[in-house]
């Protein structure tokens, strides 16, 4: 089969990037019959920030979302994004939690697990991959793409070979920041197709306007699986538009075989849905090539802007931009992706606003320099390391090797509020908001955050509250009440 | 020189497509020093709908705009779009008007004349090309790209050879509707590079999300000149973003050599400018692949929707879409570009709402079938032709061959209001609005159409126009006037 296959991210990454992961299940379900007819290779529907957003803002049980989508999409592979040993949370979990999580996700309907690690420390993917294989599901190993002196084609080939050796069913290049450019994508996929025997996927973001071109050059060089998003939530911080890629490849040897008119129809549906979430639109999610100049992902920039604003130091953003590559070099060139992007960004902000580099060191940088996130891609700066952790020795084993099993203890902590193993896992991912969710559910007071009514933002913001009006032929100065 | 060169459309096509050609000279000038430093091959700044918009809405003298831009952009070629024997108006002009117009445009600073004809009747380009060469300027011949059984690669090669034989300095493929797909663009440019010795340009619109990919495939196949727009006015109905293409080609054999950071800086400027014109934004200028399904350009669709709405027949849009290919076939497959798009679209609407095909025939269709626009690409339907023009014989000469010189008469008609030859030409292009402009100028009452204050569009769109208000303690039902 030489056709190109599509994974559509409309139900996960697309709305995560453009409306802060706020799309509700009730707005997904009406499109599912049509999405299921499309014939996608898979639909990415779960994982990433969706779990957190469900519990925190939407007051939806993420597991229930998964079951509903499974039922509504009987003919399509469901795919999720899993942060390796972090699962969907922000710390390393013990292996028994990883195994339990994967098993429950599989049992509730997940078919394809895309697994990545922020540092490309492949040891952090091992347990997840094994668990996915044990569940009889598709394990997709991800290479977090970044640009640095260490992230050469040769390095990415080593990563790919490691993923193949670990038993992955496919490999994805995951360019979360939109750093890939088309010719580089072409070369990388040409090399990967030579080096490994697995199907190759490309996941990239349209942030810097390169996505469509990168997908095309990857395809010309052996990639047969691309990630796109239905146009209503495509472009900018999200993926390339599905409809555009279907049209681009139609009547070529790479034809997706997908029905363009059906995709347009789905697009029209989601364009209406998007209006409902207008309060979550941001002017920072449009096309912006600055990441091609400074390698700093968009999401990281808005974090840093917030931090600087809180310190009344917004005027120092340019200095922070200059500081980031230095911090990144000190830390051995981690890819800038969750959580390393936050770790690097926050430390860069501190280095600038304290006026002295590493005078204050975040706890996360300390953990990082203790090896608690895994092995950095490159050599770390020993001076910074000593400042951060003193004479302490950094660990060199896989961080989870030091963690005892914790499911039993999590079950106890969750207590009666957890009715199922899934509830325990929700609590494990986000002890605070997961716990609150379970409590609110038990009390029957799960209320999603309110949505502003259609158009009323603009009307409310902009409508005159005083103006002249003509009434029975007389003009009055009017105040709207 | 193997580098790719860029023509930026930010001052013409980009704002024509996204904000109805409303950008004012005052918002262009502050960016000119930076634009001039970019090192573009050219800046498209004039022609198309800008002349009309200047006179009609902005109450600016288009010739004065040209002179100001010439002065502000001393190091950059200025480029305009010229509709062959139609110049910038909507009828065929006699050759002496064409010569006078080109001579004055050249004298006022124009360097590159992109010349096209809606039917690709190359005879309609002849006088303009000759006049440009006589003025010592760059004549760029355009091939209007379209999709039909007759518009084969072979046909486009014949067009290109004709343009070369007529003395053009370069050739552009002009894909005004966003119909090109990347592999087709690659094949077309591979063939063109073989067939002609002239520099090849690609002008395409991002309407269906193909633009970046088309530019890339064209470049890989011999195209060395691409049209892009600074990102603030790029994408959708406009061109591919300049910054994205600079980044995509950087460090490749096609490197544009342009300064990405400078382009980003210009982008930031125009993003602010765009806010000023928010009242002209439309939801129909976003990415939309439907043109890939029905070959109907976006602008044509909105025209037809307006016509149907006026007739209370909006529900018959689907029938009109089915009728268009039939009318187009009857007319010998004209490319759907001004004015043929309007001619085909209006007749299709009439055929549907009258309930009987060609019961009513527009005057434009009659003129078209008389050969008054030039030679259609294919054979026209003799039954429709007889219905339209009876036993009258269609002309087969170049339409302007039948036109006597008219500059003298135009000078007389314009009278004292015309202070210069340029004024006469403004009047010639648009007798009514050009005449009104000259009158208003003489009376010292040139006032541009008002702009809504920042953010207030949405207020007008969404603010209630009727509501209850409380006035001196009494509640009235109010209509805002
Ligand atoms: Co992503
Ligand atoms: Co154009």
XYZ file of N, CA and C in Angstrom, chain B residues 305-431:
381
model
N -23.819 34.494 -4.204
C -24.656 34.479 -2.998
C -25.427 35.791 -2.882
N -24.730 36.907 -3.171
C -25.427 38.197 -3.131
C -26.571 38.245 -4.138
N -26.313 37.764 -5.349
C -27.356 37.799 -6.377
C -28.548 36.929 -5.970
N -28.244 35.752 -5.450
C -29.345 34.868 -5.021
C -30.115 35.475 -3.864
N -29.393 36.108 -2.938
C -30.065 36.683 -1.780
C -31.022 37.785 -2.232
N -30.555 38.611 -3.167
C -31.430 39.678 -3.681
C -32.700 39.119 -4.300
N -32.605 37.929 -4.851
C -33.773 37.300 -5.476
C -34.524 36.412 -4.491
N -34.099 36.421 -3.230
C -34.731 35.537 -2.247
C -34.583 34.071 -2.611
N -33.479 33.742 -3.245
C -33.331 32.368 -3.763
C -32.052 31.718 -3.261
N -31.650 32.078 -2.051
C -30.395 31.543 -1.506
C -30.388 30.016 -1.434
N -31.572 29.453 -1.312
C -31.670 27.993 -1.178
C -31.305 27.279 -2.486
N -31.079 28.026 -3.566
C -30.799 27.373 -4.836
C -29.321 27.387 -5.191
N -28.489 27.711 -4.169
C -27.047 27.796 -4.413
C -26.480 26.482 -4.955
N -26.958 25.362 -4.427
C -26.429 24.064 -4.875
C -26.702 23.873 -6.367
N -27.912 24.278 -6.811
C -28.225 24.171 -8.242
C -27.313 25.053 -9.071
N -27.014 26.250 -8.537
C -26.126 27.149 -9.282
C -24.737 26.510 -9.425
N -24.281 25.857 -8.342
C -22.986 25.180 -8.433
C -23.003 24.096 -9.513
N -24.127 23.436 -9.669
C -24.214 22.417 -10.723
C -24.298 23.042 -12.111
N -24.855 24.254 -12.151
C -25.053 24.910 -13.440
C -23.744 25.511 -13.980
N -22.888 25.954 -13.074
C -21.674 26.648 -13.509
C -20.838 25.848 -14.521
N -20.538 24.568 -14.249
C -19.715 23.836 -15.221
C -20.388 23.751 -16.587
N -21.734 23.722 -16.591
C -22.429 23.648 -17.883
C -22.315 24.962 -18.649
N -22.521 26.070 -17.940
C -22.379 27.375 -18.606
C -20.939 27.533 -19.092
N -20.011 27.093 -18.237
C -18.606 27.250 -18.606
C -18.295 26.433 -19.867
N -18.833 25.252 -19.950
C -18.619 24.434 -21.144
C -19.257 25.106 -22.361
N -20.499 25.623 -22.192
C -21.165 26.316 -23.297
C -20.328 27.474 -23.828
N -19.588 28.106 -22.920
C -18.807 29.293 -23.306
C -17.369 28.934 -23.708
N -17.084 27.660 -23.847
C -15.743 27.277 -24.320
C -14.691 27.316 -23.228
N -15.089 27.015 -22.003
C -14.170 26.858 -20.863
C -13.270 28.071 -20.583
N -13.846 29.240 -20.399
C -12.991 30.371 -19.975
C -12.430 30.108 -18.577
N -11.190 30.532 -18.290
C -10.736 30.545 -16.886
C -11.715 31.405 -16.082
N -11.947 31.054 -14.848
C -12.895 31.834 -14.045
C -12.138 32.928 -13.297
N -11.931 34.029 -13.986
C -11.205 35.164 -13.444
C -11.904 36.401 -13.981
N -11.741 37.547 -13.306
C -12.400 38.768 -13.771
C -12.050 39.030 -15.237
N -13.009 39.280 -16.112
C -14.453 39.365 -15.874
C -15.196 38.072 -16.186
N -14.498 37.030 -16.666
C -15.262 35.848 -17.092
C -15.952 35.168 -15.919
N -15.366 35.245 -14.719
C -16.017 34.631 -13.564
C -17.392 35.268 -13.326
N -17.454 36.619 -13.429
C -18.743 37.285 -13.240
C -19.711 36.923 -14.362
N -19.187 36.832 -15.593
C -20.044 36.525 -16.741
C -20.661 35.140 -16.573
N -19.840 34.167 -16.234
C -20.334 32.795 -16.061
C -21.251 32.703 -14.844
N -20.820 33.319 -13.730
C -21.583 33.214 -12.492
C -22.974 33.809 -12.621
N -23.066 35.005 -13.190
C -24.371 35.656 -13.313
C -25.293 34.870 -14.234
N -24.751 34.369 -15.343
C -25.597 33.587 -16.250
C -26.066 32.293 -15.584
N -25.198 31.686 -14.786
C -25.596 30.453 -14.091
C -26.723 30.747 -13.111
N -26.616 31.881 -12.399
C -27.685 32.272 -11.478
C -28.987 32.475 -12.250
N -28.926 33.181 -13.371
C -30.139 33.408 -14.183
C -30.723 32.093 -14.685
N -29.856 31.212 -15.152
C -30.351 29.929 -15.661
C -31.122 29.158 -14.592
N -30.680 29.311 -13.339
C -31.353 28.580 -12.265
C -32.636 29.289 -11.841
N -32.550 30.612 -11.605
C -33.745 31.242 -11.015
C -34.852 31.469 -12.042
N -34.516 31.580 -13.331
C -35.599 31.687 -14.316
C -36.219 30.316 -14.576
N -35.508 29.263 -14.194
C -36.068 27.924 -14.377
C -35.870 27.404 -15.784
N -35.349 28.230 -16.692
C -35.140 27.782 -18.069
C -33.783 28.308 -18.519
N -32.924 27.407 -18.929
C -31.559 27.802 -19.274
C -31.570 28.782 -20.450
N -30.869 29.870 -20.309
C -30.697 30.878 -21.354
C -32.009 31.510 -21.809
N -33.048 31.456 -20.950
C -34.252 32.215 -21.286
C -33.910 33.695 -21.225
N -33.172 34.054 -20.212
C -32.633 35.411 -20.115
C -31.125 35.305 -20.283
N -30.582 36.149 -21.124
C -29.135 36.105 -21.363
C -28.564 37.477 -21.071
N -27.527 37.538 -20.272
C -26.981 38.843 -19.897
C -26.317 39.495 -21.107
N -26.221 40.784 -21.029
C -25.547 41.536 -22.082
C -24.092 41.095 -22.209
N -23.477 40.767 -21.062
C -22.076 40.359 -21.092
C -21.901 39.032 -21.827
N -22.844 38.122 -21.607
C -22.750 36.846 -22.329
C -22.912 37.100 -23.829
N -23.812 38.028 -24.183
C -23.976 38.361 -25.610
C -22.680 38.898 -26.199
N -22.079 39.855 -25.491
C -20.806 40.414 -25.968
C -19.750 39.315 -26.079
N -19.716 38.468 -25.057
C -18.750 37.362 -25.046
C -18.943 36.493 -26.282
N -20.199 36.193 -26.588
C -20.474 35.295 -27.717
C -20.318 36.003 -29.058
N -20.266 37.315 -29.014
C -19.922 38.088 -30.218
C -18.417 38.170 -30.413
N -17.670 37.599 -29.464
C -16.209 37.650 -29.583
C -15.608 38.945 -29.066
N -16.417 39.720 -28.330
C -15.963 41.057 -27.914
C -14.980 41.035 -26.745
N -14.804 39.879 -26.115
C -13.774 39.759 -25.067
C -12.517 39.084 -25.599
N -12.614 38.567 -26.820
C -11.494 37.814 -27.379
C -11.935 36.405 -27.677
N -10.946 35.588 -27.980
C -11.268 34.235 -28.391
C -11.329 33.293 -27.185
N -12.459 32.622 -26.990
C -12.538 31.654 -25.889
C -11.561 30.511 -26.116
N -11.160 29.849 -25.035
C -10.210 28.744 -25.173
C -10.747 27.632 -26.069
N -12.051 27.341 -25.959
C -12.597 26.210 -26.716
C -13.767 26.606 -27.593
N -14.416 25.610 -28.113
C -15.557 25.774 -29.006
C -16.758 26.202 -28.162
N -17.495 27.186 -28.659
C -18.675 27.567 -27.896
C -19.890 26.822 -28.439
N -20.891 26.695 -27.579
C -22.106 25.938 -27.936
C -22.910 26.754 -28.962
N -23.061 26.253 -30.186
C -23.709 27.037 -31.253
C -25.180 27.332 -30.945
N -25.845 26.437 -30.215
C -27.257 26.679 -29.886
C -27.376 27.885 -28.951
N -26.501 27.902 -27.938
C -26.521 29.036 -27.013
C -26.125 30.309 -27.753
N -25.160 30.182 -28.628
C -24.708 31.368 -29.370
C -25.842 31.928 -30.239
N -26.554 31.038 -30.910
C -27.656 31.533 -31.758
C -28.709 32.205 -30.901
N -29.064 31.585 -29.763
C -30.056 32.170 -28.847
C -29.628 33.569 -28.422
N -28.319 33.736 -28.228
C -27.814 34.993 -27.667
C -27.680 36.073 -28.726
N -27.161 35.729 -29.887
C -26.849 36.795 -30.860
C -27.507 36.553 -32.216
N -28.401 35.564 -32.264
C -29.137 35.319 -33.507
C -28.188 34.993 -34.658
N -28.447 35.603 -35.786
C -27.662 35.266 -36.973
C -26.411 36.131 -37.103
N -26.265 37.031 -36.120
C -25.100 37.906 -36.129
C -23.816 37.085 -36.172
N -22.852 37.544 -36.911
C -21.571 36.842 -36.977
C -20.677 37.349 -35.837
N -20.010 36.408 -35.137
C -19.059 36.827 -34.095
C -17.784 37.343 -34.772
N -17.174 38.308 -34.124
C -15.915 38.816 -34.696
C -14.814 37.799 -34.418
N -13.821 37.745 -35.272
C -12.697 36.864 -34.954
C -11.383 37.622 -34.931
N -11.464 38.941 -35.041
C -10.244 39.746 -34.876
C -10.065 40.075 -33.398
N -8.901 40.625 -33.071
C -8.673 41.125 -31.726
C -9.697 42.224 -31.448
N -10.425 42.167 -30.346
C -11.491 43.159 -30.127
C -11.021 44.601 -30.307
N -9.830 44.917 -29.833
C -9.385 46.311 -29.918
C -9.083 46.736 -31.352
N -8.967 45.771 -32.268
C -8.754 46.140 -33.671
C -9.931 46.939 -34.210
N -11.074 46.777 -33.580
C -12.268 47.476 -34.055
C -12.471 48.812 -33.346
N -11.538 49.144 -32.444
C -11.713 50.393 -31.683
C -10.848 51.507 -32.266
N -11.475 52.646 -32.544
C -10.729 53.814 -33.013
C -10.003 54.442 -31.831
N -8.943 55.200 -32.099
C -8.250 55.903 -31.012
C -9.254 56.724 -30.211
N -9.043 56.777 -28.895
C -10.050 57.468 -28.093
C -9.471 58.434 -27.065
N -8.153 58.588 -27.044
C -7.567 59.503 -26.051
C -8.089 60.928 -26.228
N -8.174 61.389 -27.480
C -8.641 62.763 -27.705
C -10.041 62.966 -27.150
N -10.888 62.002 -27.462
C -12.264 62.125 -26.988
C -12.319 62.048 -25.463
N -11.478 61.173 -24.861
C -11.455 61.079 -23.398
C -10.969 62.381 -22.773
N -9.965 62.984 -23.391
C -9.470 64.276 -22.892
C -10.577 65.324 -22.896
N -11.343 65.307 -23.986
C -12.435 66.278 -24.083
C -13.497 66.003 -23.021
N -13.858 64.726 -22.876
C -14.882 64.384 -21.883
C -14.446 64.752 -20.467
N -13.186 64.489 -20.167
C -12.702 64.802 -18.816
C -12.665 66.313 -18.600
N -12.364 67.032 -19.668
C -12.432 68.493 -19.633
C -11.460 69.116 -18.642
N -11.883 70.227 -18.083
C -11.019 71.008 -17.196
C -10.680 70.291 -15.895
N -11.533 69.314 -15.536
C -11.282 68.607 -14.278
C -9.950 67.871 -14.324
N -9.552 67.458 -15.525
C -8.301 66.718 -15.660
C -7.145 67.700 -15.804
N -6.285 67.704 -14.806
C -5.154 68.624 -14.827
C -3.961 68.013 -15.541
N -3.944 66.686 -15.609
C -2.797 65.996 -16.189
C -3.297 64.840 -17.050
N -2.364 64.275 -17.804
C -2.679 63.073 -18.580
C -3.111 61.928 -17.637
N -2.486 61.887 -16.436
C -2.865 60.864 -15.462
C -4.342 61.015 -15.079
N -4.793 62.252 -14.898
C -6.203 62.465 -14.578
C -7.104 61.937 -15.689
N -6.710 62.184 -16.930
C -7.504 61.693 -18.056
C -7.602 60.158 -17.978
N -6.484 59.545 -17.630
C -6.479 58.081 -17.572
C -7.319 57.560 -16.399
N -7.307 58.273 -15.283
C -8.186 57.883 -14.163
C -9.636 57.941 -14.621
N -9.954 59.010 -15.321
C -11.303 59.169 -15.855
C -11.616 58.057 -16.869
N -10.622 57.726 -17.700
C -10.832 56.683 -18.707
C -11.121 55.328 -18.069
N -10.393 55.034 -16.974
C -10.598 53.730 -16.326
C -11.995 53.612 -15.737
N -12.409 54.686 -15.025
C -13.680 54.631 -14.307
C -14.399 55.958 -14.519
N -15.084 56.070 -15.668
C -15.663 57.375 -16.016
C -16.507 57.948 -14.882
